Amino acid sequence: KSVWRLCTQSACGVALNKRINPFPDFSGGGLSFLQDFPHSRIEYRGTQKVIETEVFSMCGITGMVHLEQDLRQQELLLRKMQRTLQRRGPDQEGIFLSPQCAMAHTRLAVIDVEKGRQPMEVTAGGETYTIVYNGELYNTAELRTQLEQEGTVFQTHCDTEVLLQSYVHWGPRCVEQCNGIFAFAVWEHSARRLFLARDRIGVKPLFYAEIPNGFVFGSEIKALLQHPDVPHEIDKTGIAELLLMGPGRTAGGGVFRTIREVKPAHCGYYMQGQLHLHPYWELHAAEHTENFADTAAHVRELVTDAVRRQMISDVPIGTFLSGGLDSSLLSSLANQVMQEQGRELHTFSVDYRDNDRYFQKSHFQPTSDPTYIRAMERYLGCRHHWTVLDTPALAEALYAAVDARDLPGMVDVDSSLLLFCREIRQEVTVALSGECADELFGGYPWYRDADIRRINGFPWAQSTAYRTQFLLPEIAAEIDAQAYVQSAYARTVAAAEQLPDDSPLESRMREMMKLNLDWFMQTLLDRKDRMSMYNALEVRVPFCDYRIAEYLYNVPWEYKDWNGYEKGLLRTAMQDVLPPEVLWRKKSPYPKTHNPSYLQAVSEMLRHVVADPLSPVLQIVRKEMLERLLESEESVQWYGQLMTRPQIMAYFVQMNYWLEKYQVKVVL
C-alpha cells in the first residue's frame, strides 16, 4: 500500500493552512500543528522527520538539486526561494529537504482544499517519489479510474495525487496522458534524479538554471535569483531579447544570462549533473476529411467539453467578459454549467476613466466594449462586476507588473490586467478567460490581410530597424539585429509541419498558426499567468486545450474564415449561445485607455529617467533616442497595435525599473 506524507527534513515546522513559528521539536507549537490535523502522526526515518497525514495540491514551485552539498542544511535558502512565490499560493506552503534535493511549494487551494497539500510523496515498488506541482488536470477523473482499475489505491480527491501516481505508473510518458495546464517536478529518492515537465501549450511556467554541481528551478525567475549561484546578469543575447523581441521572448530563454525555461510540451531528467529535455508533443499535419457542417459540430463539441472540464472547482469561479466573441462565448457556456448546478455566474469587465469621452475608433478597434458587455449581462442574467481604472493607478502599477513578470512587459496592458485581477480576486478564486482563440481560429488582422500575411517576419513586430536605433552604438555593433530576429522567425516557420499537397495559402496558414502559438500567444500567456497569480487568482484558458489546437491545425482556411468573416467557423459553430449583436461583432482587442492623461503620465515618468545620468537603462539605450521619443509624435507599432508611442515610453520606464530593482549587471 502506498504511504503518503507531507515532509520536512529539519526541526522546523511546515506552515500549512496557517502560519506557525519554527520550533525545535514537535512539542508546544507542534501540538497546535497536530490539532489542526488530528489524523497526522510523526515518524522518524533515519535523518528524515516526516508528518504523515491525509493532506495534499497548487501554485508556486521551486527547488534545487546538488551533487556535493547536503541540502538538509539549506533550509533558509529554500525558504527564501519559497517566499518569493507566496503571492502565487497564499493558502498553504510546504517544504521537502533531503541530502541531494530540496523542494518547496506554495498553494492556492482549488480542489480538495483540505487534502491537497504539497510536497507530496508516495512509496511504491521500492522507490520513493516526491512531487511539487503547479496546475490543474482536466481529465483527473478518467486518469483516476484508469489507475484504480490497474490497482492504484488513492487517499485523496486532488489531482496532485493522480498526477504523482500517473508518474509512478507510466514514468515520463505520464505527460502524454494528461489534459491540463501544469509544471511539475518529481524527485526519485533512490535513483537520485529529478523529472521536470511542462504542459503542451505552455500555460504554466517553469524556469531553471544549471549551477556548479547542481540545478535550480522555479515557477518564476525571482525564485531562482535568490540562489547565490544564479547571477543577476544579462549579456548581448539578453539585451537582444529585451530590445528586439520584447515584450516577447524566445522559447527556452529567460533573458538573464544563465536562466532558461522548460519549453512548452517538453519534459526530461536532471541526473548525474546533466539535463536532458525532449519534446513529447507537437502539431502534426494531417488531411482534414470532414465537411464544414461536421467541422463546426466538432469544434462545438471540443470547445464545450473544454469549458465544462474547466468549470470544476471547490471555490468560487467566474469569467472575464469583454463583450467580444471569445470571452462572451466562454461566459455563455459557463453560465449554462452554473445554471445546471443551481449556481450564479460572476462575470467581470474592465473599463477606463473617461474612455467614453476619448475613445477613437480605428481599424483594429472599431467599437468600444461597454455596449456589448451590457448586452451580455442582460442575455446571461449573471452577477456582473465592473472595474474602472484611472490613469494614476494604471501608471503606478507599471512597476508592480514588472515585479509580477520579472521582466519588462506589455506595460499598461499588463498593469491594467494586474489591477483588474486584484478586483476579481475579491469575489472569486478561479476565472475563465478567452485567450488563444484568435491564434487558433485565425482572428488577428495578420491572418486575414493578404498583404500583411505575405510579409517575411513576425507580423506583429515589423519594427526591428526602429528598435535597433535605441541601442548604444557599442552594443549595436555586437548584435546583428536583423539576423537575430530573422533567424528566430525562420526557425519557427521551418518547424511548421505541412502536407505535400498543401496549397500556398494553406502552407502559409500553417506557418502563421505556428508563429502565433510559439510567440504571440506565449507573450499573452506569460502576461495572464503572472498578472493573475500575483493576485492569487487562477485563470483558466479553455481555448488552450491541446485537442483544439491539434484539430484546428488541420482545418482548412476556407472553413476558419467561413463566408469571409473572421473566426467564421467558431461563430457558426456557436451561433445559438450568443445574442446576434455579440456573435457577429467585429474583433476588438484587449481594452486599453484612450485618456490623454496616460501619455502625460508616462512621459513624465520617462523624463525623470532621462534626467538622471545614473539611470541604469542608459547602460543599454541611447539617451538621445529616449529624448526623441519624448518630443516626437511619431507613432511606431512596437508590438502590434497594443504598443505604440505611449506604451514604448512605458516600456523603457519598466526596463529602467527592472534593471535597478533586480540589480541587473550588463556583461558583454
XYZ file of C-alpha atoms in Angstrom:
668
model
C 0.000 0.000 0.000
C 1.317 3.445 -0.865
C 2.403 5.602 2.079
C 1.574 9.309 1.722
C 3.233 12.039 3.746
C 3.974 15.723 3.849
C 7.670 16.133 4.508
C 10.204 18.146 6.406
C 13.765 17.032 6.996
C 14.635 19.575 9.655
C 13.328 20.529 13.049
C 11.337 23.428 11.591
C 7.578 23.341 11.286
C 5.877 23.494 7.906
C 3.355 26.306 7.557
C 0.236 24.830 6.045
C -3.264 26.213 6.404
C -1.975 28.960 8.700
C 1.439 30.359 9.530
C 3.240 28.856 12.526
C 6.552 29.751 14.077
C 9.522 27.379 13.701
C 10.021 25.183 16.748
C 12.943 22.965 17.843
C 10.776 19.877 18.308
C 7.137 18.898 17.967
C 6.194 19.890 21.494
C 4.487 23.217 22.135
C 3.987 24.654 18.675
C 3.907 21.146 17.331
C 0.872 20.305 19.417
C -1.092 23.184 17.909
C 0.012 21.991 14.498
C -1.273 18.483 15.170
C -4.544 19.844 16.483
C -5.117 21.337 13.030
C -4.527 17.892 11.505
C -5.813 15.315 14.021
C -5.108 12.380 11.691
C -1.417 13.268 11.498
C 1.383 11.376 13.181
C 5.127 11.940 13.497
C 7.659 9.384 12.384
C 11.460 9.386 12.168
C 13.056 7.545 9.249
C 16.796 7.829 9.544
C 17.646 11.518 9.266
C 14.212 12.344 7.911
C 11.428 13.633 10.123
C 8.019 13.350 8.466
C 4.491 14.342 9.325
C 2.335 11.608 7.874
C -1.171 12.780 7.145
C -4.054 12.753 4.706
C -3.396 16.194 3.280
C -2.387 17.353 -0.165
C -2.253 20.347 -4.364
C -1.277 24.057 -6.132
C 0.525 27.194 -7.331
C 4.175 28.049 -6.996
C 7.033 25.549 -7.022
C 10.763 25.838 -6.565
C 13.696 23.624 -5.658
C 17.289 22.623 -6.170
C 19.488 19.600 -6.661
C 23.125 19.499 -5.629
C 25.636 16.702 -6.100
C 28.054 17.751 -3.336
C 26.232 19.834 -0.712
C 23.902 18.357 1.889
C 20.750 20.296 1.106
C 19.277 19.498 4.506
C 21.494 22.360 5.646
C 19.965 24.755 3.089
C 16.516 25.254 4.579
C 16.932 29.023 4.963
C 17.883 29.360 1.289
C 14.968 27.184 0.237
C 12.567 29.249 2.300
C 13.903 32.456 0.713
C 13.144 30.966 -2.698
C 9.736 29.828 -1.490
C 8.921 33.243 -0.040
C 9.208 34.888 -3.469
C 6.283 32.740 -4.667
C 3.879 33.394 -1.800
C 1.626 35.571 -3.949
C 1.077 32.587 -6.252
C -0.066 30.425 -3.357
C -1.111 32.205 -0.171
C -3.228 29.393 1.291
C -0.657 26.765 2.243
C 3.047 26.040 1.958
C 5.369 23.111 2.491
C 8.984 22.064 2.026
C 10.943 18.894 1.358
C 14.613 18.513 2.327
C 16.885 15.575 1.579
C 20.644 15.257 1.087
C 20.630 15.939 -2.668
C 17.247 17.524 -3.368
C 15.222 20.282 -1.733
C 11.802 21.443 -2.956
C 9.200 23.949 -1.814
C 5.590 24.688 -2.667
C 3.108 27.484 -2.115
C -0.508 26.570 -2.728
C -3.642 28.241 -3.957
C -6.186 25.676 -2.841
C -8.807 24.942 -5.508
C -9.580 21.214 -5.474
C -9.758 19.076 -2.301
C -8.780 22.078 -0.211
C -8.146 20.050 2.948
C -6.259 17.133 1.387
C -4.268 18.572 -1.480
C -1.103 19.715 0.258
C 2.414 19.525 -1.105
C 5.177 18.414 -1.367
C 3.543 15.018 -1.670
C 5.214 11.632 -1.534
C 4.405 8.071 -2.392
C 6.459 4.935 -1.898
C 5.856 2.158 -4.389
C 7.896 -0.658 -5.901
C 10.900 0.016 -3.700
C 11.190 3.688 -4.774
C 10.017 6.864 -3.071
C 8.755 9.752 -5.185
C 8.202 13.364 -4.091
C 6.325 15.885 -6.248
C 5.808 19.628 -6.368
C 3.208 20.658 -8.898
C 1.586 23.818 -10.245
C -1.505 23.440 -12.391
C -4.755 21.631 -12.944
C -5.583 18.345 -14.644
C -8.861 18.446 -16.539
C -9.033 14.692 -17.063
C -8.392 13.765 -13.441
C -11.473 11.551 -13.217
C -10.528 9.487 -16.274
C -6.926 9.040 -15.134
C -8.025 8.113 -11.635
C -10.445 5.482 -12.928
C -7.808 4.007 -15.220
C -5.232 3.836 -12.433
C -7.704 2.336 -9.972
C -8.554 -0.370 -12.481
C -4.849 -1.178 -12.591
C -4.549 -1.433 -8.815
C -3.747 2.037 -7.529
C -5.350 2.982 -4.198
C -5.996 6.709 -3.707
C -6.110 8.603 -0.427
C -7.431 11.970 -1.668
C -9.574 13.515 -4.395
C -6.976 16.019 -5.611
C -5.256 15.959 -8.961
C -1.779 16.089 -7.390
C -2.132 12.521 -6.189
C -3.462 11.451 -9.584
C -0.513 13.100 -11.334
C 2.053 11.561 -8.990
C 0.526 8.094 -9.261
C 0.457 8.553 -13.040
C 4.195 9.172 -12.946
C 4.729 6.141 -10.702
C 2.692 4.023 -13.109
C 3.759 5.319 -16.533
C 7.021 7.141 -15.855
C 7.857 10.055 -18.186
C 5.063 9.059 -20.568
C 2.508 10.133 -17.969
C 2.517 13.608 -19.559
C 1.063 12.101 -22.730
C -1.966 11.029 -20.693
C -2.622 14.453 -19.164
C -5.073 17.074 -20.356
C -4.403 20.202 -18.360
C -2.122 23.075 -17.513
C 0.899 22.081 -15.473
C 4.511 22.448 -14.494
C 5.870 19.913 -12.048
C 8.971 18.217 -10.686
C 9.334 14.698 -9.254
C 12.354 13.596 -7.224
C 13.146 9.875 -7.193
C 14.979 9.237 -3.939
C 16.917 6.073 -4.730
C 17.588 6.871 -8.393
C 18.615 10.406 -7.382
C 17.109 12.013 -10.424
C 14.695 14.888 -10.958
C 11.946 14.733 -13.566
C 10.602 18.027 -14.970
C 7.620 18.624 -17.251
C 5.536 21.462 -18.646
C 2.115 21.377 -20.322
C 1.744 21.180 -24.097
C 0.685 24.772 -24.755
C 2.844 26.417 -22.081
C 0.150 27.885 -19.853
C 2.093 27.252 -16.651
C 5.708 28.485 -16.357
C 8.844 26.606 -15.322
C 12.315 28.203 -15.263
C 15.673 26.669 -14.372
C 19.382 27.346 -14.114
C 22.302 24.944 -14.178
C 24.790 25.881 -11.471
C 28.173 24.374 -10.480
C 27.440 20.790 -9.420
C 23.752 21.466 -9.288
C 20.441 22.659 -10.640
C 17.806 25.216 -9.558
C 14.193 25.524 -10.760
C 11.091 27.551 -10.044
C 7.747 28.818 -11.303
C 9.135 32.325 -11.620
C 12.522 33.858 -12.302
C 12.553 35.658 -8.950
C 12.808 32.355 -7.092
C 15.951 31.360 -8.995
C 17.561 34.742 -8.407
C 17.531 34.083 -4.661
C 20.172 31.395 -5.187
C 23.717 32.759 -4.801
C 24.945 30.763 -7.819
C 22.429 32.357 -10.208
C 23.917 35.710 -11.306
C 21.739 38.759 -11.966
C 23.371 39.287 -15.340
C 22.394 39.870 -18.940
C 24.681 39.576 -21.945
C 24.156 40.594 -25.560
C 21.576 37.826 -26.025
C 19.568 39.161 -23.113
C 19.820 42.688 -24.500
C 18.628 41.440 -27.889
C 15.667 39.770 -26.218
C 14.742 42.981 -24.398
C 15.204 45.414 -27.267
C 14.489 43.311 -30.359
C 11.968 40.712 -29.141
C 10.416 42.318 -26.066
C 7.869 42.002 -24.641
C 8.026 38.642 -26.415
C 10.702 36.147 -25.508
C 12.411 33.298 -27.349
C 11.068 29.959 -26.099
C 13.552 28.307 -23.772
C 15.201 31.573 -22.766
C 14.904 33.571 -19.560
C 16.691 36.811 -20.629
C 19.060 36.533 -17.646
C 22.374 35.062 -18.783
C 22.134 31.656 -17.060
C 18.357 31.283 -16.712
C 16.402 29.113 -19.096
C 12.864 27.771 -19.221
C 11.455 24.342 -19.906
C 9.788 24.834 -23.265
C 6.099 24.020 -23.670
C 5.478 20.327 -24.338
C 8.922 19.347 -23.035
C 9.986 17.049 -20.236
C 13.090 15.233 -19.075
C 15.569 14.471 -16.312
C 18.319 16.182 -14.407
C 20.590 13.365 -13.246
C 24.302 12.867 -12.628
C 24.928 16.522 -13.332
C 23.307 16.504 -16.766
C 19.975 17.886 -18.008
C 18.192 16.060 -20.802
C 14.914 17.593 -22.058
C 12.905 16.467 -25.075
C 9.555 17.301 -26.692
C 6.679 14.931 -26.005
C 4.076 16.637 -28.234
C 3.916 18.741 -31.369
C 1.425 19.716 -34.033
C 1.278 17.274 -36.942
C -0.135 17.947 -40.390
C -2.904 15.589 -41.496
C -5.601 15.586 -44.133
C -8.865 17.134 -42.996
C -11.710 14.877 -44.159
C -14.794 16.453 -42.555
C -17.147 18.794 -44.398
C -17.941 22.214 -42.958
C -21.058 21.146 -41.048
C -19.195 18.261 -39.389
C -16.227 20.522 -38.687
C -18.461 23.080 -36.971
C -20.075 20.323 -34.907
C -16.641 19.005 -33.958
C -15.482 22.474 -32.889
C -18.612 22.950 -30.821
C -18.034 19.641 -29.069
C -14.372 20.416 -28.315
C -14.982 23.924 -27.010
C -17.995 22.923 -24.928
C -16.137 19.985 -23.409
C -13.094 22.159 -22.601
C -15.290 24.681 -20.769
C -17.170 22.016 -18.832
C -13.950 20.351 -17.718
C -12.501 23.644 -16.572
C -15.565 24.613 -14.526
C -14.624 22.052 -11.876
C -13.691 23.876 -8.670
C -14.310 23.716 -4.936
C -14.021 27.524 -4.692
C -15.929 30.451 -6.323
C -15.471 30.695 -10.101
C -16.219 33.408 -12.680
C -15.367 34.594 -16.194
C -13.698 37.547 -17.856
C -16.213 39.358 -20.078
C -15.040 41.970 -22.600
C -18.085 41.862 -24.854
C -16.013 40.258 -27.610
C -16.730 36.890 -29.183
C -14.320 34.750 -27.176
C -15.000 35.897 -23.618
C -18.739 36.157 -24.317
C -18.807 32.622 -25.684
C -16.987 31.210 -22.659
C -19.248 33.172 -20.317
C -22.355 31.803 -22.013
C -21.146 28.197 -21.852
C -20.003 28.630 -18.255
C -23.368 30.116 -17.377
C -25.108 27.016 -18.711
C -22.991 24.850 -16.412
C -23.648 27.073 -13.406
C -27.408 27.092 -14.036
C -27.424 23.293 -14.192
C -25.754 23.319 -10.763
C -28.162 25.911 -9.361
C -25.374 28.469 -9.003
C -24.963 32.044 -10.194
C -22.135 33.020 -12.550
C -19.992 36.039 -11.729
C -18.668 37.944 -14.763
C -16.048 40.699 -14.755
C -15.294 43.612 -17.085
C -12.747 46.413 -17.091
C -13.068 49.957 -18.394
C -11.095 53.181 -18.044
C -11.979 56.554 -16.657
C -13.305 58.850 -19.410
C -12.868 56.239 -22.163
C -16.398 57.054 -23.326
C -15.170 60.608 -23.868
C -11.828 59.887 -25.528
C -12.422 56.634 -27.435
C -11.387 56.868 -31.082
C -12.329 54.095 -33.477
C -9.597 52.532 -35.579
C -9.076 49.674 -37.987
C -8.036 47.473 -35.061
C -10.679 48.675 -32.593
C -13.790 49.861 -34.448
C -16.121 49.746 -31.422
C -15.790 50.127 -27.669
C -16.796 47.380 -25.271
C -19.423 48.633 -22.779
C -22.439 48.380 -25.113
C -21.698 44.720 -25.852
C -20.874 43.912 -22.235
C -24.263 45.235 -21.159
C -25.920 43.176 -23.889
C -24.254 40.051 -22.498
C -25.169 40.990 -18.952
C -28.838 41.124 -19.976
C -28.554 37.930 -22.020
C -26.924 35.884 -19.251
C -28.722 37.284 -16.234
C -25.487 36.814 -14.322
C -23.969 38.800 -11.466
C -21.768 41.303 -13.231
C -18.887 43.325 -11.800
C -17.266 46.424 -13.327
C -13.738 47.632 -12.624
C -12.970 51.178 -13.758
C -9.287 52.124 -13.827
C -7.857 55.622 -13.777
C -4.522 56.867 -15.081
C -2.646 57.328 -11.758
C -3.238 53.718 -10.678
C -2.544 52.404 -14.185
C 0.804 54.205 -14.380
C 1.874 53.328 -10.844
C 1.077 49.639 -11.439
C 3.661 49.547 -14.237
C 6.191 48.801 -11.506
C 4.154 46.050 -9.862
C 3.686 44.494 -13.308
C 7.479 44.160 -13.589
C 7.594 42.601 -10.130
C 4.984 40.102 -11.302
C 6.602 39.257 -14.647
C 10.258 39.613 -13.523
C 10.850 41.416 -16.821
C 9.627 44.493 -18.692
C 6.353 43.514 -20.329
C 3.277 44.703 -22.153
C 3.223 47.846 -19.971
C -0.324 49.176 -19.413
C -1.791 46.021 -20.954
C -0.033 44.222 -18.090
C -0.675 46.772 -15.368
C -4.375 47.058 -16.192
C -4.761 43.292 -16.048
C -2.890 43.174 -12.747
C -5.272 45.742 -11.236
C -8.276 44.041 -12.814
C -7.275 40.645 -11.393
C -6.891 42.209 -7.951
C -10.537 43.255 -8.080
C -11.724 39.918 -9.472
C -9.951 38.123 -6.618
C -12.215 39.901 -4.144
C -15.103 37.798 -5.487
C -13.712 34.553 -6.932
C -10.590 32.382 -6.809
C -10.828 30.941 -10.331
C -11.768 32.670 -13.590
C -12.058 31.571 -17.224
C -10.532 33.744 -19.949
C -10.710 33.756 -23.749
C -7.004 33.819 -24.615
C -5.758 31.860 -27.631
C -8.924 31.708 -29.739
C -7.506 34.252 -32.194
C -4.279 32.292 -32.588
C -6.118 29.040 -33.286
C -9.068 30.271 -35.335
C -7.185 32.963 -37.252
C -8.823 36.051 -35.812
C -5.953 38.522 -35.953
C -5.614 41.014 -38.838
C -2.316 39.472 -39.865
C -4.110 36.218 -40.663
C -6.741 37.858 -42.821
C -4.906 40.717 -44.554
C -3.177 39.190 -47.577
C -0.520 41.912 -47.710
C 0.441 41.557 -44.047
C 0.297 37.780 -44.359
C 2.946 37.807 -47.086
C 5.433 39.820 -45.036
C 8.637 37.977 -44.261
C 8.944 38.237 -40.490
C 6.868 38.408 -37.343
C 3.707 40.201 -38.489
C 3.113 41.898 -35.119
C 6.660 43.262 -34.802
C 7.881 44.823 -38.043
C 9.918 47.281 -36.012
C 13.434 45.839 -35.868
C 15.107 48.786 -37.594
C 13.354 51.247 -35.290
C 14.163 49.207 -32.171
C 17.836 48.954 -33.153
C 18.177 52.736 -33.111
C 17.736 52.687 -29.329
C 20.826 50.523 -28.729
C 24.071 52.186 -27.711
C 26.445 52.051 -30.716
C 28.959 49.789 -28.954
C 26.203 47.300 -28.130
C 24.584 47.524 -31.558
C 27.977 46.616 -33.040
C 27.884 43.342 -31.081
C 24.397 42.343 -32.259
C 23.284 41.683 -35.813
C 19.725 42.775 -35.124
C 18.132 41.769 -38.409
C 19.837 38.377 -38.370
C 18.807 37.752 -34.738
C 15.135 38.376 -35.432
C 15.090 36.746 -38.862
C 16.749 33.545 -37.649
C 14.131 33.176 -34.905
C 11.376 33.695 -37.453
C 12.922 31.243 -39.929
C 13.344 28.510 -37.297
C 9.696 28.763 -36.345
C 8.410 28.711 -39.905
C 10.593 25.721 -40.738
C 9.091 23.815 -37.805
C 5.529 24.135 -39.136
C 4.793 20.626 -40.414
C 2.988 20.568 -43.767
C 1.492 18.162 -46.276
C 2.994 17.760 -49.757
C -0.235 18.842 -51.446
C -0.881 21.913 -49.280
C -1.731 24.948 -51.390
C 0.460 28.050 -50.923
C -2.346 29.571 -48.839
C -2.727 26.524 -46.592
C 1.033 26.258 -46.258
C 1.267 29.865 -45.130
C -1.617 29.438 -42.703
C 0.153 26.546 -41.005
C 3.207 28.794 -40.676
C 1.082 31.610 -39.294
C -0.504 29.353 -36.703
C 2.905 28.063 -35.626
C 4.261 31.614 -35.354
C 1.299 32.684 -33.271
C 1.349 29.640 -30.983
C 5.090 29.826 -30.334
C 5.437 33.590 -30.000
C 2.485 35.954 -29.717
C 0.368 33.549 -27.690
C 3.259 32.793 -25.323
C 3.577 36.504 -24.547
C -0.115 36.673 -23.702
C 0.046 33.516 -21.598
C 3.057 34.877 -19.684
C 1.067 38.029 -19.048
C -2.059 36.225 -17.941
C -0.244 33.850 -15.581
C 1.952 36.464 -13.870
C -0.642 39.222 -13.505
C -3.316 36.852 -12.215
C -1.089 34.798 -9.918
C 0.370 37.997 -8.478
C -3.127 38.351 -7.036
C -3.573 34.648 -6.207
C -6.202 34.360 -8.931
C -6.125 31.197 -11.008
C -7.064 31.907 -14.623
C -8.009 29.015 -16.878
C -7.912 29.263 -20.661
C -10.262 26.696 -22.270
C -9.192 27.544 -25.826
C -5.710 26.290 -24.873
C -6.983 22.723 -24.664
C -4.416 20.893 -26.772
C -7.145 18.892 -28.530
C -8.496 22.132 -30.000
C -5.018 23.119 -31.215
C -4.424 19.695 -32.786
C -7.737 19.791 -34.591
C -7.533 23.407 -35.777
C -4.035 22.950 -37.189
C -5.544 20.850 -39.973
C -8.809 22.690 -40.579
C -8.585 24.493 -43.949
C -8.532 28.279 -44.001
C -11.729 28.346 -46.051
C -13.554 26.869 -43.046
C -11.907 29.050 -40.409
C -12.738 32.152 -42.458
C -16.198 30.884 -43.354
C -18.102 33.336 -45.547
C -15.149 35.712 -45.350
C -15.796 36.500 -41.691
C -13.098 36.491 -39.031
C -13.406 33.309 -36.984
C -16.432 32.418 -39.106
C -16.105 28.759 -38.147
C -16.264 29.464 -34.424
C -19.149 31.905 -34.815
C -21.155 29.444 -36.891
C -20.434 26.557 -34.541
C -21.677 28.505 -31.504
C -24.324 30.715 -33.102
C -27.146 29.697 -30.752
C -25.365 30.601 -27.497
C -24.899 34.362 -28.072
C -27.108 37.324 -28.978
C -26.616 38.280 -32.664
C -25.023 41.678 -31.980
C -22.260 39.993 -29.961
C -21.965 36.896 -32.169
C -21.186 38.995 -35.251
C -19.281 41.830 -33.573
C -16.009 42.628 -35.352
C -12.967 41.614 -33.373
C -11.813 44.111 -30.777
C -8.549 43.754 -28.822
C -7.998 43.839 -25.077
C -9.347 47.220 -23.913
C -6.835 49.953 -23.148
C -7.098 53.544 -22.006
C -7.625 56.305 -24.555
C -7.260 59.025 -21.938
C -4.524 61.534 -22.927
C -3.580 61.764 -19.267
C -1.880 58.373 -19.621
C 0.506 59.724 -22.251
C 1.208 62.664 -19.976
C 1.882 60.374 -17.016
C 4.306 58.022 -18.770
C 6.026 60.981 -20.467
C 6.727 62.471 -17.058
C 7.981 59.131 -15.756
C 10.362 58.771 -18.701
C 11.588 62.358 -18.323
C 12.699 61.533 -14.783
C 14.608 58.525 -16.108
C 16.316 60.534 -18.855
C 17.210 63.385 -16.477
C 19.127 61.079 -14.125
C 22.609 60.303 -15.520
C 22.754 57.242 -13.238
C 19.595 55.659 -14.667
C 20.615 52.052 -15.372
C 18.740 51.909 -18.689
C 21.327 54.329 -20.074
C 23.847 51.456 -19.905
C 21.955 49.959 -22.843
C 19.886 52.666 -24.516
C 20.831 55.900 -26.259
C 19.691 58.911 -24.273
C 19.069 60.931 -27.419
C 16.608 58.314 -28.713
C 14.628 58.496 -25.474
C 14.568 62.285 -25.820
C 13.378 61.931 -29.405
C 10.655 59.551 -28.241
C 9.504 62.171 -25.753
C 9.463 65.064 -28.199
C 8.388 63.466 -31.471
C 4.791 62.488 -32.202
C 5.979 59.652 -34.439
C 3.969 56.513 -33.699
C 5.511 53.123 -34.450
C 3.901 49.763 -33.706
C 6.406 48.218 -31.314
C 4.377 45.064 -30.720
C 1.219 45.168 -32.790
C -1.317 47.903 -32.142
C -1.139 47.184 -28.388
C 2.167 49.049 -28.078
C 2.626 52.402 -29.788
C 4.241 55.641 -28.566
C 2.798 55.820 -25.002
C 3.491 52.133 -24.458
C 7.040 52.404 -25.847
C 7.725 55.125 -23.302
C 6.306 52.952 -20.562
C 8.412 50.010 -21.750
C 11.630 51.965 -21.177
C 10.344 53.124 -17.798
C 9.767 49.484 -16.908
C 13.177 48.481 -18.233
C 14.898 51.080 -16.096
C 12.981 49.968 -13.012
C 13.753 46.311 -13.737
C 17.492 46.899 -14.133
C 17.555 48.731 -10.798
C 15.139 46.579 -8.805
C 16.689 43.290 -9.896
C 20.253 44.675 -9.648
C 20.984 43.539 -13.169
C 24.580 43.663 -14.336
C 25.327 44.042 -18.049
C 28.184 41.807 -19.219
C 29.415 41.878 -22.809
